[in-house]
Tab-separated table of N, CA and C in Angstrom:
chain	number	residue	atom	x	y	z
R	58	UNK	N	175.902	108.594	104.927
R	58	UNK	CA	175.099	107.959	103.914
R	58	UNK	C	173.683	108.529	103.914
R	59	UNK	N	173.224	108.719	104.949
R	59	UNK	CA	171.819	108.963	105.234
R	59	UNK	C	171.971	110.575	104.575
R	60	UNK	N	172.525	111.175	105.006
R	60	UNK	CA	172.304	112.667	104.312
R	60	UNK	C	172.774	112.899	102.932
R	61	UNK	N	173.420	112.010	102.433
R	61	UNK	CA	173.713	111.820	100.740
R	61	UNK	C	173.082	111.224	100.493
R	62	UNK	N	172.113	110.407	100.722
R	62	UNK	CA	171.076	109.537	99.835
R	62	UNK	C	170.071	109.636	100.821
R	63	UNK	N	169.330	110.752	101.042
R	63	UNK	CA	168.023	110.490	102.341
R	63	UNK	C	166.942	109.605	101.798
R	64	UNK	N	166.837	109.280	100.318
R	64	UNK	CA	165.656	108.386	99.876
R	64	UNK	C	165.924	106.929	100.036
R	65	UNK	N	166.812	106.841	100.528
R	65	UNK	CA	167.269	105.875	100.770
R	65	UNK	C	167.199	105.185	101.992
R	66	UNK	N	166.473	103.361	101.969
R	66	UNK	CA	166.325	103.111	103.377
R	66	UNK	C	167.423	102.334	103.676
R	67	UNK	N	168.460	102.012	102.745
R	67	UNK	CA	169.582	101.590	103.549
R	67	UNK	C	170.171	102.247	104.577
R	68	UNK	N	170.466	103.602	104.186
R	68	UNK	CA	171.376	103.778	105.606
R	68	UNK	C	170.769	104.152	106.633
R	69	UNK	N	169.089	104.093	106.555
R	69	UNK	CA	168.584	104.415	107.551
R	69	UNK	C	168.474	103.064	108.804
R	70	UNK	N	168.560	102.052	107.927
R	70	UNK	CA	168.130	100.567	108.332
R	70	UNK	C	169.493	100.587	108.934
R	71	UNK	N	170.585	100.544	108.660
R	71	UNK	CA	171.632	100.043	109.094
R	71	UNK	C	172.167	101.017	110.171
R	72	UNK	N	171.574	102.278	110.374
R	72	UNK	CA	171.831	102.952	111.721
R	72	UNK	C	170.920	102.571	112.709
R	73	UNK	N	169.710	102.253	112.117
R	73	UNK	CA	168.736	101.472	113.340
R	73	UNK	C	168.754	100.398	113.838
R	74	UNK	N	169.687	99.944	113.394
R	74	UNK	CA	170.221	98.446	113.567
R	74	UNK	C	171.768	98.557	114.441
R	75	UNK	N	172.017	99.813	114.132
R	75	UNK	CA	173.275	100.068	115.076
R	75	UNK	C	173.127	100.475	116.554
R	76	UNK	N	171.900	101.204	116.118
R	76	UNK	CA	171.485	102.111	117.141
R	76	UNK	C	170.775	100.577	118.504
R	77	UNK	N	169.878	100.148	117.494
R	77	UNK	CA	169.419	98.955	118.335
R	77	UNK	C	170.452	97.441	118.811
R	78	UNK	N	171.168	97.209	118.549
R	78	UNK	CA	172.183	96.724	118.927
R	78	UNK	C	172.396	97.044	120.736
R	79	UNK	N	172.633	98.640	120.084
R	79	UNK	CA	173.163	99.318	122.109
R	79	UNK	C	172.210	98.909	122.560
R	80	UNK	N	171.307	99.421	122.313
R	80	UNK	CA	169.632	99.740	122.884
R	80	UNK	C	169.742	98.469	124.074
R	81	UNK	N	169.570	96.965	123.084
R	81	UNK	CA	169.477	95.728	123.532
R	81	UNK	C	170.842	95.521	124.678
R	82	UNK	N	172.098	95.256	124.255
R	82	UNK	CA	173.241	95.744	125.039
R	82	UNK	C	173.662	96.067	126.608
R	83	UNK	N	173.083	97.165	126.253
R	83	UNK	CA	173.176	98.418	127.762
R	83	UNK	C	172.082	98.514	128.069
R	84	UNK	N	170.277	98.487	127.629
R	84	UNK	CA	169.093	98.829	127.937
R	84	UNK	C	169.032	100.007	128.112
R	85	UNK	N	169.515	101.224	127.027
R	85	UNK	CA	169.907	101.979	127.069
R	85	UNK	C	168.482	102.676	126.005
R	86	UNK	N	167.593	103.465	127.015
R	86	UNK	CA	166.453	104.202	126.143
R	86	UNK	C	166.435	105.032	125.958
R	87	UNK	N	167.235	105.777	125.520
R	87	UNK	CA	167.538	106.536	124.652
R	87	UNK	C	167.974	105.977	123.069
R	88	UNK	N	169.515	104.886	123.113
R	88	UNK	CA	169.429	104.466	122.175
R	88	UNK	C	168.303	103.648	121.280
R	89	UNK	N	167.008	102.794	122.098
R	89	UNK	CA	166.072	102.510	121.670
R	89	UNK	C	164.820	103.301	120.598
R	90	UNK	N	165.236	104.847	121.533
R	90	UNK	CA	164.289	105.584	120.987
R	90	UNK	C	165.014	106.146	119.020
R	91	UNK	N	166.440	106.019	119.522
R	91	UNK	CA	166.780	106.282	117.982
R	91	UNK	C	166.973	105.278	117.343
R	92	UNK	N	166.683	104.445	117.973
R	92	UNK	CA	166.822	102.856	117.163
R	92	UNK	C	165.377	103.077	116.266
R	93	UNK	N	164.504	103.408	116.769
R	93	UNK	CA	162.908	103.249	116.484
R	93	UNK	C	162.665	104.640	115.658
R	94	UNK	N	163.118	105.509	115.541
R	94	UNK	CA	163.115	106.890	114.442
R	94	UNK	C	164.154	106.332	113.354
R	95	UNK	N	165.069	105.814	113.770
R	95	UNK	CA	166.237	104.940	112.087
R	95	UNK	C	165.058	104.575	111.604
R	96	UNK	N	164.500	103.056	112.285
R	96	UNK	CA	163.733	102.603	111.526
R	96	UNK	C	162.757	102.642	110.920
R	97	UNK	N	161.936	103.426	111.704
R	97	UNK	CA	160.728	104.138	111.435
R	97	UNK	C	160.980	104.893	109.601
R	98	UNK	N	161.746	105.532	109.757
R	98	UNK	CA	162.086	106.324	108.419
R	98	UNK	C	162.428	105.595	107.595
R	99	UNK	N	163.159	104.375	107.745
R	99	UNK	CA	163.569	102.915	106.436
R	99	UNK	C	162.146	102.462	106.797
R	100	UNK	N	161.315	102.271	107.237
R	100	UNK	CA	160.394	101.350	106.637
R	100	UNK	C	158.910	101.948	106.154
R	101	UNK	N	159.016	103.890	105.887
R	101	UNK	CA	158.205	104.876	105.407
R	101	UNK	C	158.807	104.240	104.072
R	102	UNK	N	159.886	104.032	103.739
R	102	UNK	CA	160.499	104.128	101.928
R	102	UNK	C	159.557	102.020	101.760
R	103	UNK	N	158.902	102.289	100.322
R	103	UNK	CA	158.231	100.994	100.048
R	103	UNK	C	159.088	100.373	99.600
R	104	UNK	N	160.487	100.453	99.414
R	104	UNK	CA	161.504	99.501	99.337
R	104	UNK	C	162.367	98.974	100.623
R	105	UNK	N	162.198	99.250	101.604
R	105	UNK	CA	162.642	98.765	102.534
R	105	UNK	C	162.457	97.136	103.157
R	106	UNK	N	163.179	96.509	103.354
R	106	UNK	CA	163.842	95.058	103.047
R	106	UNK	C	162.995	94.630	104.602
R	107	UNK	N	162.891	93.292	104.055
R	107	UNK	CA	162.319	92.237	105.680
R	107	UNK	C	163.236	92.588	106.776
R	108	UNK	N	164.162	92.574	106.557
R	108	UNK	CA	165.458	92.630	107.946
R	108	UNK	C	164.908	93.877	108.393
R	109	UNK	N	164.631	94.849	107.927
R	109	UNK	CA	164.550	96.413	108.371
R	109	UNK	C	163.411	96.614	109.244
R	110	UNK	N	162.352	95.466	108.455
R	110	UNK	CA	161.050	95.672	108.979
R	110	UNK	C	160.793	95.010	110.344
R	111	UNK	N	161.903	93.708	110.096
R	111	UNK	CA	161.874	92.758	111.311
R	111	UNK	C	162.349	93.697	112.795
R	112	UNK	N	163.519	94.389	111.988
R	112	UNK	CA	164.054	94.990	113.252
R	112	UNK	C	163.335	96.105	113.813
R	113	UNK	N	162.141	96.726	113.056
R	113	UNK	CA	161.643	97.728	113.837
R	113	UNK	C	160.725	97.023	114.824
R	114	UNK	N	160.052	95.697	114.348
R	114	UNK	CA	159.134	95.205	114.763
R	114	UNK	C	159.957	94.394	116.365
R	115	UNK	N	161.099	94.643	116.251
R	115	UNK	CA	161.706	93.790	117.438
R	115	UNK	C	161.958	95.482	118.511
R	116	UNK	N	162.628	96.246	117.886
R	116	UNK	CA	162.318	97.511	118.658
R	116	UNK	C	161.263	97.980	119.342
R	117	UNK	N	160.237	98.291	118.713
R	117	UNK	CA	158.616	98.270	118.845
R	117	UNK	C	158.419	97.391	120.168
R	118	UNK	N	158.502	96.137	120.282
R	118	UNK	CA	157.811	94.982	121.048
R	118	UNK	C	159.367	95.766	122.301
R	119	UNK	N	160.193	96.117	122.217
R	119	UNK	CA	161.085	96.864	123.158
R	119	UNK	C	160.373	97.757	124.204
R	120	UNK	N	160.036	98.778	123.470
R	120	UNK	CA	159.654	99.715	123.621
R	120	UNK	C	157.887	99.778	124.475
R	121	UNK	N	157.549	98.321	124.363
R	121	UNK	CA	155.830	98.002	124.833
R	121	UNK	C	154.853	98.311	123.504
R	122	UNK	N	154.970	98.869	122.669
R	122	UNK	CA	154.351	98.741	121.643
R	122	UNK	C	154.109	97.557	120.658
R	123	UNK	N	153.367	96.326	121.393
R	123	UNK	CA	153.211	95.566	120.737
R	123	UNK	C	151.852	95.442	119.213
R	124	UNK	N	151.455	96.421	119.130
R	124	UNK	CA	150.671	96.240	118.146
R	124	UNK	C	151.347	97.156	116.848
R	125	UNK	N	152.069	98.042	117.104
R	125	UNK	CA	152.778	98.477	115.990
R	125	UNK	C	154.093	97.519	115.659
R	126	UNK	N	154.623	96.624	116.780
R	126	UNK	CA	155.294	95.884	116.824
R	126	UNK	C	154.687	94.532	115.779
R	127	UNK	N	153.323	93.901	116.087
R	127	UNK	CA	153.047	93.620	114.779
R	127	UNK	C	152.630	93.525	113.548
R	128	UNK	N	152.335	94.893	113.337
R	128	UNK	CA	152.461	95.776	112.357
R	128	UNK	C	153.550	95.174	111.477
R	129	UNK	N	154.424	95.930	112.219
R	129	UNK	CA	155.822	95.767	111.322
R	129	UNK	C	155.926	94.321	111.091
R	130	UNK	N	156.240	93.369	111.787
R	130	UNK	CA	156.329	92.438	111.802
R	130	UNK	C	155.555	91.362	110.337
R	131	UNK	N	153.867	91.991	110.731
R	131	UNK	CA	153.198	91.288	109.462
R	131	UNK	C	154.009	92.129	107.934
R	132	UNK	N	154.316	93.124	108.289
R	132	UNK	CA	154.979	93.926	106.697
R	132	UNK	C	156.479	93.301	106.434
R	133	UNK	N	157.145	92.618	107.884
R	133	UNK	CA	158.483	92.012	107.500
R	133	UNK	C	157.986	90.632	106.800
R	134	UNK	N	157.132	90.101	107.729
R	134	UNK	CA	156.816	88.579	106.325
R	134	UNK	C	156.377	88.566	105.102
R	135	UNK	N	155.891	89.674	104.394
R	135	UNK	CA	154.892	90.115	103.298
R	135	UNK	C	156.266	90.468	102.271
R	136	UNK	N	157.254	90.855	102.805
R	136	UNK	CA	158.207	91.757	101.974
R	136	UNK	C	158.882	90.396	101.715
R	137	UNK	N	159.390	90.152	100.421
R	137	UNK	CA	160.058	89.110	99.784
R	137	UNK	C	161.435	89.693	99.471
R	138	UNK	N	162.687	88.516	99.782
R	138	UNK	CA	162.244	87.891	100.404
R	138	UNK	C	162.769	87.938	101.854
R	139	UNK	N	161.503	87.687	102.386
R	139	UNK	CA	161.729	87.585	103.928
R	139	UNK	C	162.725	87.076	104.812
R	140	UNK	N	163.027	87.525	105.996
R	140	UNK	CA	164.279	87.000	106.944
R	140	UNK	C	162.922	86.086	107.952
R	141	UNK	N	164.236	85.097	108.067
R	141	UNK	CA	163.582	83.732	108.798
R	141	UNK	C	163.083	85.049	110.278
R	142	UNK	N	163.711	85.747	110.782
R	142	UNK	CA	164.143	86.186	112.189
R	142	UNK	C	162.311	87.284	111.987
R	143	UNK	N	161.913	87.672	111.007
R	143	UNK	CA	160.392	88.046	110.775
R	143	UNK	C	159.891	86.979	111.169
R	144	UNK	N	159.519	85.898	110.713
R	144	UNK	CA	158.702	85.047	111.383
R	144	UNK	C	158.717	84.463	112.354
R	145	UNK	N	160.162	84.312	113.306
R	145	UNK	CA	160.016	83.973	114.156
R	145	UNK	C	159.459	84.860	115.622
R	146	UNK	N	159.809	86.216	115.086
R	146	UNK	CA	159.051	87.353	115.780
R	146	UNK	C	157.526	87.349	115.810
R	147	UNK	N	157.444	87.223	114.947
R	147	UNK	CA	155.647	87.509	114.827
R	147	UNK	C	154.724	86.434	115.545
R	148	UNK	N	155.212	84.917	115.576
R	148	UNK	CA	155.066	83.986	115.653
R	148	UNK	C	154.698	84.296	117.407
């Protein structure tokens, strides 16, 4: 998907979400780190959805980067409409 539609932040979101899944899982950093380049690239596109944003912002706070962590986070509550799981992150 991602290489047939690269403007696209769906399939970027939904591999970073795959990717982060393991990450969390196994504590596996490596998968974290491609969890956080998926997302990173879905949430460059200004259509990219609260869930996408939430999940980088939950990666991020993974990774010790808590201020890009709420970064994302303030851009997952801003994006309409928002996933409950953004605010409870940021919070």
């Amino acid at each position: 998907v991602v290489e047939r539609f690269p403007n696209s932040p769906l399939g970027h979101a939904a591999i970073g979400r795959i990717w982060l899944a393991q990450a969390e899982r196994r504590s596996d950093p490596v998968a974290l780190s491609k969890a956080v380049e998926a997302l990173s690239q879905a949430a460059a596109h200004g259509t990219s959805s609260s869930a996408a944003l939430s999940d980088l912002g939950r990666a991020l706070t993974l990774t010790g980067d808590h201020a890009g962590a709420e970064r994302a986070l303030r851009r997952a509550v801003a994006r309409l409409p928002a996933t409950e799981d953004a605010f409870l992150r940021l919070a």
